[in-house]
GROMACS .gro file of C-alpha atoms in nm:
model
  425
    1UNK     CA    1  -2.773  -3.420   2.211
    2UNK     CA    2  -2.567  -3.705   2.359
    3UNK     CA    3  -2.712  -3.958   2.115
    4UNK     CA    4  -2.626  -3.733   1.820
    5UNK     CA    5  -2.268  -3.693   1.941
    6UNK     CA    6  -2.233  -4.070   1.984
    7UNK     CA    7  -2.355  -4.133   1.629
    8UNK     CA    8  -2.118  -3.876   1.483
    9UNK     CA    9  -1.823  -4.043   1.655
   10UNK     CA   10  -1.904  -4.356   1.460
   11UNK     CA   11  -1.865  -4.166   1.130
   12UNK     CA   12  -1.560  -3.951   1.208
   13UNK     CA   13  -1.256  -3.970   1.431
   14UNK     CA   14  -1.416  -3.747   1.695
   15UNK     CA   15  -1.219  -3.747   2.022
   16UNK     CA   16  -1.351  -3.680   2.375
   17UNK     CA   17  -1.433  -3.313   2.428
   18UNK     CA   18  -1.488  -3.242   2.058
   19UNK     CA   19  -1.843  -3.368   2.007
   20UNK     CA   20  -2.040  -3.058   2.102
   21UNK     CA   21  -1.818  -2.823   1.901
   22UNK     CA   22  -1.844  -3.053   1.600
   23UNK     CA   23  -2.224  -3.066   1.633
   24UNK     CA   24  -2.265  -2.687   1.650
   25UNK     CA   25  -2.010  -2.633   1.372
   26UNK     CA   26  -2.190  -2.883   1.150
   27UNK     CA   27  -2.527  -2.722   1.230
   28UNK     CA   28  -2.402  -2.368   1.176
   29UNK     CA   29  -2.257  -2.447   0.835
   30UNK     CA   30  -2.569  -2.647   0.748
   31UNK     CA   31  -2.793  -2.345   0.810
   32UNK     CA   32  -2.555  -2.095   0.652
   33UNK     CA   33  -2.526  -2.281   0.322
   34UNK     CA   34  -2.895  -2.369   0.323
   35UNK     CA   35  -2.959  -1.994   0.328
   36UNK     CA   36  -2.702  -1.924   0.059
   37UNK     CA   37  -2.829  -2.200  -0.169
   38UNK     CA   38  -3.181  -2.066  -0.141
   39UNK     CA   39  -3.026  -1.751  -0.291
   40UNK     CA   40  -2.786  -1.900  -0.544
   41UNK     CA   41  -3.054  -1.984  -0.804
   42UNK     CA   42  -3.183  -1.628  -0.752
   43UNK     CA   43  -2.836  -1.496  -0.837
   44UNK     CA   44  -2.821  -1.713  -1.148
   45UNK     CA   45  -3.159  -1.576  -1.257
   46UNK     CA   46  -3.031  -1.221  -1.200
   47UNK     CA   47  -2.733  -1.310  -1.420
   48UNK     CA   48  -2.968  -1.414  -1.701
   49UNK     CA   49  -3.164  -1.087  -1.660
   50UNK     CA   50  -2.838  -0.892  -1.685
   51UNK     CA   51  -2.737  -1.098  -1.989
   52UNK     CA   52  -2.423  -1.307  -2.044
   53UNK     CA   53  -2.286  -1.033  -2.269
   54UNK     CA   54  -2.286  -0.796  -1.967
   55UNK     CA   55  -2.189  -1.034  -1.685
   56UNK     CA   56  -1.829  -0.912  -1.679
   57UNK     CA   57  -1.966  -0.581  -1.547
   58UNK     CA   58  -2.146  -0.768  -1.270
   59UNK     CA   59  -1.824  -0.936  -1.159
   60UNK     CA   60  -1.634  -0.608  -1.187
   61UNK     CA   61  -1.890  -0.435  -0.964
   62UNK     CA   62  -1.863  -0.729  -0.721
   63UNK     CA   63  -1.488  -0.665  -0.709
   64UNK     CA   64  -1.562  -0.298  -0.642
   65UNK     CA   65  -1.791  -0.401  -0.358
   66UNK     CA   66  -1.510  -0.609  -0.212
   67UNK     CA   67  -1.271  -0.312  -0.235
   68UNK     CA   68  -1.515  -0.123  -0.013
   69UNK     CA   69  -1.605  -0.404   0.228
   70UNK     CA   70  -1.262  -0.559   0.290
   71UNK     CA   71  -1.117  -0.244   0.458
   72UNK     CA   72  -1.438  -0.214   0.662
   73UNK     CA   73  -1.404  -0.578   0.766
   74UNK     CA   74  -1.036  -0.522   0.852
   75UNK     CA   75  -1.133  -0.224   1.067
   76UNK     CA   76  -1.402  -0.427   1.242
   77UNK     CA   77  -1.176  -0.732   1.296
   78UNK     CA   78  -0.910  -0.508   1.451
   79UNK     CA   79  -1.153  -0.354   1.701
   80UNK     CA   80  -1.436  -0.598   1.769
   81UNK     CA   81  -1.430  -0.917   1.969
   82UNK     CA   82  -1.499  -1.239   1.782
   83UNK     CA   83  -1.860  -1.246   1.906
   84UNK     CA   84  -1.930  -0.884   1.807
   85UNK     CA   85  -1.767  -0.935   1.468
   86UNK     CA   86  -1.998  -1.231   1.401
   87UNK     CA   87  -2.303  -1.030   1.512
   88UNK     CA   88  -2.208  -0.736   1.290
   89UNK     CA   89  -2.138  -0.935   0.972
   90UNK     CA   90  -2.431  -1.177   0.995
   91UNK     CA   91  -2.670  -0.906   1.116
   92UNK     CA   92  -2.588  -0.666   0.832
   93UNK     CA   93  -2.629  -0.950   0.582
   94UNK     CA   94  -2.986  -1.024   0.691
   95UNK     CA   95  -3.084  -0.656   0.697
   96UNK     CA   96  -2.964  -0.605   0.340
   97UNK     CA   97  -3.157  -0.913   0.224
   98UNK     CA   98  -3.473  -0.770   0.382
   99UNK     CA   99  -3.413  -0.442   0.198
  100UNK     CA  100  -3.374  -0.625  -0.135
  101UNK     CA  101  -3.700  -0.811  -0.067
  102UNK     CA  102  -3.881  -0.479  -0.049
  103UNK     CA  103  -3.703  -0.349  -0.361
  104UNK     CA  104  -3.786  -0.635  -0.600
  105UNK     CA  105  -4.132  -0.728  -0.463
  106UNK     CA  106  -4.298  -0.543  -0.752
  107UNK     CA  107  -4.071  -0.682  -1.023
  108UNK     CA  108  -3.702  -0.705  -1.116
  109UNK     CA  109  -3.564  -0.418  -1.325
  110UNK     CA  110  -3.208  -0.424  -1.458
  111UNK     CA  111  -3.060  -0.201  -1.180
  112UNK     CA  112  -3.217  -0.421  -0.911
  113UNK     CA  113  -3.098  -0.738  -1.087
  114UNK     CA  114  -2.743  -0.601  -1.108
  115UNK     CA  115  -2.740  -0.485  -0.745
  116UNK     CA  116  -2.876  -0.816  -0.615
  117UNK     CA  117  -2.632  -1.016  -0.829
  118UNK     CA  118  -2.344  -0.813  -0.686
  119UNK     CA  119  -2.465  -0.838  -0.326
  120UNK     CA  120  -2.513  -1.214  -0.331
  121UNK     CA  121  -2.170  -1.250  -0.495
  122UNK     CA  122  -2.013  -1.039  -0.220
  123UNK     CA  123  -2.191  -1.148   0.097
  124UNK     CA  124  -2.155  -1.523   0.047
  125UNK     CA  125  -1.776  -1.501   0.036
  126UNK     CA  126  -1.768  -1.273   0.339
  127UNK     CA  127  -1.984  -1.481   0.572
  128UNK     CA  128  -1.840  -1.816   0.463
  129UNK     CA  129  -1.487  -1.680   0.505
  130UNK     CA  130  -1.571  -1.557   0.856
  131UNK     CA  131  -1.726  -1.894   0.943
  132UNK     CA  132  -1.411  -2.082   0.844
  133UNK     CA  133  -1.193  -1.825   1.021
  134UNK     CA  134  -1.377  -1.901   1.345
  135UNK     CA  135  -1.330  -2.273   1.276
  136UNK     CA  136  -0.955  -2.231   1.218
  137UNK     CA  137  -0.941  -2.021   1.535
  138UNK     CA  138  -1.124  -2.285   1.740
  139UNK     CA  139  -0.972  -2.613   1.615
  140UNK     CA  140  -0.608  -2.720   1.606
  141UNK     CA  141  -0.398  -2.865   1.319
  142UNK     CA  142  -0.477  -3.229   1.388
  143UNK     CA  143  -0.843  -3.154   1.460
  144UNK     CA  144  -0.873  -2.968   1.130
  145UNK     CA  145  -0.745  -3.266   0.932
  146UNK     CA  146  -0.985  -3.499   1.113
  147UNK     CA  147  -1.297  -3.284   1.147
  148UNK     CA  148  -1.307  -3.016   0.874
  149UNK     CA  149  -1.435  -3.264   0.618
  150UNK     CA  150  -1.735  -3.345   0.839
  151UNK     CA  151  -1.796  -2.977   0.915
  152UNK     CA  152  -1.792  -2.909   0.542
  153UNK     CA  153  -2.041  -3.194   0.504
  154UNK     CA  154  -2.278  -2.992   0.722
  155UNK     CA  155  -2.259  -2.718   0.459
  156UNK     CA  156  -2.330  -2.960   0.177
  157UNK     CA  157  -2.625  -3.105   0.367
  158UNK     CA  158  -2.764  -2.753   0.397
  159UNK     CA  159  -2.680  -2.692   0.034
  160UNK     CA  160  -2.908  -2.985  -0.053
  161UNK     CA  161  -3.193  -2.835   0.147
  162UNK     CA  162  -3.148  -2.482   0.008
  163UNK     CA  163  -3.209  -2.555  -0.362
  164UNK     CA  164  -3.483  -2.800  -0.266
  165UNK     CA  165  -3.663  -2.515  -0.086
  166UNK     CA  166  -3.612  -2.292  -0.389
  167UNK     CA  167  -3.730  -2.550  -0.642
  168UNK     CA  168  -4.045  -2.631  -0.442
  169UNK     CA  169  -4.141  -2.281  -0.331
  170UNK     CA  170  -4.034  -2.032  -0.599
  171UNK     CA  171  -4.366  -2.062  -0.783
  172UNK     CA  172  -4.549  -1.999  -0.452
  173UNK     CA  173  -4.353  -1.720  -0.279
  174UNK     CA  174  -4.184  -1.572  -0.586
  175UNK     CA  175  -3.820  -1.484  -0.628
  176UNK     CA  176  -3.844  -1.196  -0.378
  177UNK     CA  177  -3.993  -1.420  -0.105
  178UNK     CA  178  -3.686  -1.642  -0.113
  179UNK     CA  179  -3.477  -1.355   0.026
  180UNK     CA  180  -3.664  -1.359   0.359
  181UNK     CA  181  -3.635  -1.739   0.381
  182UNK     CA  182  -3.257  -1.710   0.336
  183UNK     CA  183  -3.231  -1.431   0.595
  184UNK     CA  184  -3.405  -1.649   0.855
  185UNK     CA  185  -3.169  -1.941   0.793
  186UNK     CA  186  -2.862  -1.717   0.817
  187UNK     CA  187  -2.975  -1.578   1.153
  188UNK     CA  188  -3.024  -1.934   1.282
  189UNK     CA  189  -2.672  -2.016   1.162
  190UNK     CA  190  -2.535  -1.727   1.364
  191UNK     CA  191  -2.674  -1.876   1.687
  192UNK     CA  192  -2.491  -2.203   1.621
  193UNK     CA  193  -2.160  -2.041   1.528
  194UNK     CA  194  -2.170  -1.832   1.845
  195UNK     CA  195  -2.183  -2.155   2.048
  196UNK     CA  196  -1.854  -2.263   1.888
  197UNK     CA  197  -1.694  -1.918   1.911
  198UNK     CA  198  -1.777  -1.883   2.281
  199UNK     CA  199  -1.652  -2.232   2.372
  200UNK     CA  200  -1.361  -2.279   2.132
  201UNK     CA  201  -1.117  -2.005   2.223
  202UNK     CA  202  -0.872  -1.978   2.508
  203UNK     CA  203  -0.681  -1.675   2.632
  204UNK     CA  204  -0.703  -1.391   2.378
  205UNK     CA  205  -0.869  -1.597   2.103
  206UNK     CA  206  -1.201  -1.418   2.151
  207UNK     CA  207  -1.050  -1.069   2.165
  208UNK     CA  208  -0.998  -0.819   1.880
  209UNK     CA  209  -0.691  -0.909   1.676
  210UNK     CA  210  -0.570  -0.548   1.652
  211UNK     CA  211  -0.329  -0.430   1.385
  212UNK     CA  212  -0.381  -0.225   1.070
  213UNK     CA  213  -0.696  -0.221   0.857
  214UNK     CA  214  -0.485  -0.317   0.554
  215UNK     CA  215  -0.272  -0.573   0.738
  216UNK     CA  216  -0.436  -0.860   0.551
  217UNK     CA  217  -0.308  -0.750   0.211
  218UNK     CA  218   0.038  -0.684   0.356
  219UNK     CA  219   0.041  -1.034   0.508
  220UNK     CA  220  -0.044  -1.191   0.171
  221UNK     CA  221   0.225  -0.994  -0.010
  222UNK     CA  222   0.486  -1.066   0.258
  223UNK     CA  223   0.438  -1.441   0.292
  224UNK     CA  224   0.520  -1.685   0.007
  225UNK     CA  225   0.288  -1.940   0.172
  226UNK     CA  226  -0.010  -1.702   0.182
  227UNK     CA  227   0.074  -1.570  -0.165
  228UNK     CA  228   0.048  -1.923  -0.306
  229UNK     CA  229  -0.290  -1.973  -0.135
  230UNK     CA  230  -0.397  -1.642  -0.290
  231UNK     CA  231  -0.280  -1.749  -0.635
  232UNK     CA  232  -0.469  -2.077  -0.595
  233UNK     CA  233  -0.789  -1.884  -0.509
  234UNK     CA  234  -0.750  -1.640  -0.800
  235UNK     CA  235  -0.677  -1.910  -1.057
  236UNK     CA  236  -0.965  -2.124  -0.932
  237UNK     CA  237  -1.197  -1.822  -0.975
  238UNK     CA  238  -1.070  -1.749  -1.329
  239UNK     CA  239  -1.126  -2.107  -1.446
  240UNK     CA  240  -1.463  -2.127  -1.274
  241UNK     CA  241  -1.577  -1.798  -1.430
  242UNK     CA  242  -1.494  -1.920  -1.781
  243UNK     CA  243  -1.718  -2.224  -1.732
  244UNK     CA  244  -1.987  -2.017  -1.555
  245UNK     CA  245  -2.008  -1.767  -1.843
  246UNK     CA  246  -2.039  -2.049  -2.094
  247UNK     CA  247  -2.317  -2.201  -1.885
  248UNK     CA  248  -2.504  -1.867  -1.878
  249UNK     CA  249  -2.468  -1.826  -2.255
  250UNK     CA  250  -2.600  -2.175  -2.332
  251UNK     CA  251  -2.886  -2.150  -2.081
  252UNK     CA  252  -3.001  -1.820  -2.231
  253UNK     CA  253  -2.992  -1.978  -2.578
  254UNK     CA  254  -3.230  -2.249  -2.450
  255UNK     CA  255  -3.506  -1.982  -2.420
  256UNK     CA  256  -3.661  -2.106  -2.093
  257UNK     CA  257  -3.895  -1.904  -1.868
  258UNK     CA  258  -3.753  -1.724  -1.562
  259UNK     CA  259  -3.911  -1.974  -1.321
  260UNK     CA  260  -3.788  -2.270  -1.527
  261UNK     CA  261  -3.434  -2.133  -1.536
  262UNK     CA  262  -3.440  -2.078  -1.159
  263UNK     CA  263  -3.565  -2.433  -1.114
  264UNK     CA  264  -3.291  -2.570  -1.344
  265UNK     CA  265  -3.024  -2.390  -1.143
  266UNK     CA  266  -3.175  -2.526  -0.821
  267UNK     CA  267  -3.165  -2.883  -0.954
  268UNK     CA  268  -2.803  -2.832  -1.064
  269UNK     CA  269  -2.718  -2.718  -0.712
  270UNK     CA  270  -2.894  -3.024  -0.575
  271UNK     CA  271  -2.678  -3.260  -0.782
  272UNK     CA  272  -2.361  -3.071  -0.694
  273UNK     CA  273  -2.427  -3.086  -0.324
  274UNK     CA  274  -2.525  -3.453  -0.316
  275UNK     CA  275  -2.184  -3.539  -0.460
  276UNK     CA  276  -2.007  -3.285  -0.238
  277UNK     CA  277  -2.171  -3.429   0.072
  278UNK     CA  278  -2.049  -3.778  -0.014
  279UNK     CA  279  -1.695  -3.647  -0.070
  280UNK     CA  280  -1.690  -3.450   0.255
  281UNK     CA  281  -1.838  -3.719   0.478
  282UNK     CA  282  -1.658  -4.020   0.332
  283UNK     CA  283  -1.346  -3.903   0.148
  284UNK     CA  284  -1.205  -3.563   0.252
  285UNK     CA  285  -1.096  -3.642   0.608
  286UNK     CA  286  -0.944  -3.977   0.516
  287UNK     CA  287  -0.768  -3.833   0.211
  288UNK     CA  288  -0.619  -3.542   0.408
  289UNK     CA  289  -0.495  -3.771   0.686
  290UNK     CA  290  -0.354  -4.049   0.467
  291UNK     CA  291  -0.225  -3.869   0.156
  292UNK     CA  292  -0.190  -3.513   0.283
  293UNK     CA  293  -0.329  -3.173   0.188
  294UNK     CA  294  -0.126  -3.148  -0.135
  295UNK     CA  295  -0.280  -3.456  -0.297
  296UNK     CA  296  -0.626  -3.349  -0.177
  297UNK     CA  297  -0.584  -3.003  -0.335
  298UNK     CA  298  -0.454  -3.146  -0.665
  299UNK     CA  299  -0.712  -3.423  -0.707
  300UNK     CA  300  -1.007  -3.219  -0.838
  301UNK     CA  301  -0.813  -3.013  -1.097
  302UNK     CA  302  -0.664  -3.332  -1.239
  303UNK     CA  303  -1.010  -3.492  -1.256
  304UNK     CA  304  -1.133  -3.199  -1.468
  305UNK     CA  305  -0.884  -3.247  -1.752
  306UNK     CA  306  -1.080  -3.526  -1.921
  307UNK     CA  307  -1.426  -3.358  -1.900
  308UNK     CA  308  -1.283  -3.036  -2.042
  309UNK     CA  309  -1.133  -3.231  -2.331
  310UNK     CA  310  -1.477  -3.387  -2.384
  311UNK     CA  311  -1.634  -3.038  -2.395
  312UNK     CA  312  -1.392  -2.937  -2.669
  313UNK     CA  313  -1.519  -3.231  -2.875
  314UNK     CA  314  -1.888  -3.208  -2.770
  315UNK     CA  315  -1.973  -2.838  -2.709
  316UNK     CA  316  -2.319  -2.871  -2.555
  317UNK     CA  317  -2.507  -2.746  -2.247
  318UNK     CA  318  -2.525  -3.097  -2.098
  319UNK     CA  319  -2.144  -3.127  -2.109
  320UNK     CA  320  -2.099  -2.787  -1.942
  321UNK     CA  321  -2.344  -2.881  -1.668
  322UNK     CA  322  -2.153  -3.207  -1.610
  323UNK     CA  323  -1.828  -3.011  -1.571
  324UNK     CA  324  -2.000  -2.774  -1.330
  325UNK     CA  325  -2.112  -3.065  -1.113
  326UNK     CA  326  -1.760  -3.214  -1.098
  327UNK     CA  327  -1.583  -2.881  -1.045
  328UNK     CA  328  -1.819  -2.741  -0.785
  329UNK     CA  329  -1.875  -3.067  -0.597
  330UNK     CA  330  -1.501  -3.135  -0.590
  331UNK     CA  331  -1.437  -2.774  -0.489
  332UNK     CA  332  -1.676  -2.795  -0.194
  333UNK     CA  333  -1.603  -3.157  -0.107
  334UNK     CA  334  -1.223  -3.170  -0.127
  335UNK     CA  335  -1.064  -2.837  -0.219
  336UNK     CA  336  -1.243  -2.624   0.042
  337UNK     CA  337  -1.175  -2.841   0.351
  338UNK     CA  338  -0.810  -2.879   0.247
  339UNK     CA  339  -0.769  -2.508   0.178
  340UNK     CA  340  -0.922  -2.416   0.514
  341UNK     CA  341  -0.688  -2.658   0.689
  342UNK     CA  342  -0.394  -2.466   0.540
  343UNK     CA  343  -0.485  -2.166   0.758
  344UNK     CA  344  -0.435  -2.359   1.083
  345UNK     CA  345  -0.063  -2.321   1.008
  346UNK     CA  346  -0.065  -1.937   1.023
  347UNK     CA  347  -0.083  -1.689   1.311
  348UNK     CA  348  -0.409  -1.545   1.438
  349UNK     CA  349  -0.398  -1.197   1.275
  350UNK     CA  350  -0.337  -1.328   0.921
  351UNK     CA  351  -0.595  -1.598   0.993
  352UNK     CA  352  -0.858  -1.325   1.033
  353UNK     CA  353  -0.727  -1.062   0.791
  354UNK     CA  354  -0.518  -1.226   0.518
  355UNK     CA  355  -0.766  -1.511   0.488
  356UNK     CA  356  -1.052  -1.266   0.442
  357UNK     CA  357  -0.859  -1.079   0.171
  358UNK     CA  358  -0.793  -1.407  -0.011
  359UNK     CA  359  -1.146  -1.543   0.026
  360UNK     CA  360  -1.322  -1.221  -0.072
  361UNK     CA  361  -1.123  -0.951  -0.251
  362UNK     CA  362  -0.882  -1.174  -0.442
  363UNK     CA  363  -1.145  -1.437  -0.525
  364UNK     CA  364  -1.368  -1.167  -0.673
  365UNK     CA  365  -1.065  -1.021  -0.853
  366UNK     CA  366  -1.026  -1.362  -1.015
  367UNK     CA  367  -1.394  -1.356  -1.114
  368UNK     CA  368  -1.358  -1.011  -1.271
  369UNK     CA  369  -1.037  -1.110  -1.449
  370UNK     CA  370  -1.197  -1.427  -1.581
  371UNK     CA  371  -1.504  -1.234  -1.694
  372UNK     CA  372  -1.307  -0.979  -1.893
  373UNK     CA  373  -1.078  -1.242  -2.044
  374UNK     CA  374  -1.388  -1.434  -2.156
  375UNK     CA  375  -1.546  -1.120  -2.305
  376UNK     CA  376  -1.230  -1.002  -2.481
  377UNK     CA  377  -1.132  -1.345  -2.616
  378UNK     CA  378  -1.479  -1.411  -2.760
  379UNK     CA  379  -1.413  -1.785  -2.766
  380UNK     CA  380  -1.664  -2.046  -2.874
  381UNK     CA  381  -1.737  -2.336  -2.639
  382UNK     CA  382  -1.449  -2.544  -2.777
  383UNK     CA  383  -1.205  -2.257  -2.720
  384UNK     CA  384  -1.328  -2.207  -2.364
  385UNK     CA  385  -1.265  -2.575  -2.287
  386UNK     CA  386  -0.915  -2.572  -2.435
  387UNK     CA  387  -0.826  -2.250  -2.250
  388UNK     CA  388  -0.936  -2.401  -1.918
  389UNK     CA  389  -0.711  -2.709  -1.942
  390UNK     CA  390  -0.381  -2.526  -1.866
  391UNK     CA  391  -0.559  -2.351  -1.580
  392UNK     CA  392  -0.660  -2.674  -1.405
  393UNK     CA  393  -0.311  -2.820  -1.454
  394UNK     CA  394  -0.163  -2.509  -1.289
  395UNK     CA  395  -0.411  -2.550  -1.001
  396UNK     CA  396  -0.294  -2.908  -0.947
  397UNK     CA  397   0.071  -2.797  -0.935
  398UNK     CA  398  -0.009  -2.518  -0.686
  399UNK     CA  399  -0.195  -2.765  -0.466
  400UNK     CA  400   0.105  -2.997  -0.448
  401UNK     CA  401   0.339  -2.707  -0.363
  402UNK     CA  402   0.107  -2.585  -0.087
  403UNK     CA  403   0.099  -2.936   0.059
  404UNK     CA  404   0.478  -2.924   0.087
  405UNK     CA  405   0.464  -2.577   0.244
  406UNK     CA  406   0.209  -2.693   0.501
  407UNK     CA  407   0.425  -2.990   0.601
  408UNK     CA  408   0.722  -2.758   0.656
  409UNK     CA  409   0.514  -2.535   0.885
  410UNK     CA  410   0.342  -2.805   1.092
  411UNK     CA  411   0.508  -3.086   1.282
  412UNK     CA  412   0.260  -3.375   1.281
  413UNK     CA  413   0.267  -3.550   1.622
  414UNK     CA  414   0.276  -3.926   1.643
  415UNK     CA  415  -0.050  -3.925   1.842
  416UNK     CA  416  -0.277  -3.655   1.702
  417UNK     CA  417  -0.535  -3.692   1.975
  418UNK     CA  418  -0.372  -3.437   2.204
  419UNK     CA  419  -0.343  -3.147   1.962
  420UNK     CA  420  -0.605  -2.877   1.941
  421UNK     CA  421  -0.753  -2.555   2.072
  422UNK     CA  422  -1.091  -2.680   2.194
  423UNK     CA  423  -1.117  -2.750   2.565
  424UNK     CA  424  -1.081  -3.122   2.633
  425UNK     CA  425  -0.940  -3.198   2.288
   0.00000   0.00000   0.00000
């Protein structure tokens, strides 16, 4: 353990007392996203079974699932300690995956494909949101700017392993067998996150947050800062859904087998996460410290303008896949660490409740909105590309405004080494 901590300190600005928490955070996110990325190609295959002409219903049902789960999560967060909340959310996730394994073992009918597509779309936002909530609850402002990029790199490392497992094993264990593999990885992630949760909080940080079940939505509506984060999440989902639907349409037109499509999606995930890992480990922390959160949030949307223009000129599957790599890798590598750092500037109750509403309910609302806009507009590939350009420009503007709002809320000390919540930080 000591040798690992020493090596990590050579890569990141890890101060005394932070090494163990960084190791367990990195490991927990590694295992969590490894599990999710075993499942992501399965979700994409379910989307093809449903059909791109019906995917808007899948996203609408996912939004409906969020409308049910978010109040339940708010109730649980108000009454359960941090440890019990983690056990409940992660435990229920693995049990549902085991139930789906039994359901689709004999074949995937349309109802099963739709239900599994919706569940994977719902659970991944919920568990990832809870993970980052615990991180924001355990690390301070300065620690977040220094360390969240490396913690996110743990997720991208796991996201490299996940699709690799899927690509190598799907022909052996089948699509249904991958669900049990993912459940095992998610349970292992829980053990790591509990190490951080138990060590990272002081005073009442491990206790139930109290308050109303619907306090999260009220916090978002009552705070201009949180409302802008929410708008950023919704708009990012709308733009991403447009590109995702176009990808599904072009992949279906390619007439590949189910296993070949799943393998293609796994290889796409592999490329995305290689680039994301490089951004998180080498760029995100330095960019957030030197240029600030606003520039970090705006960088990826601005980088997408040129590829989208290229798609309008060259409407092909290869171009869409290239845009997906840039958008998703930049989203995981730069946007996500910067967006999570924004929540270190809010109080504890909105950190647990408003953040969950933004990461789950409102993100899925953006997916549903994007899906219906895509279906109603009936645009060809060129039209989709041109419609996405104003969206990414708006995302860049929102990122810059949020950077200004963060600076107003947080006074950056001259020596950042003393700030933080972790013992010894």
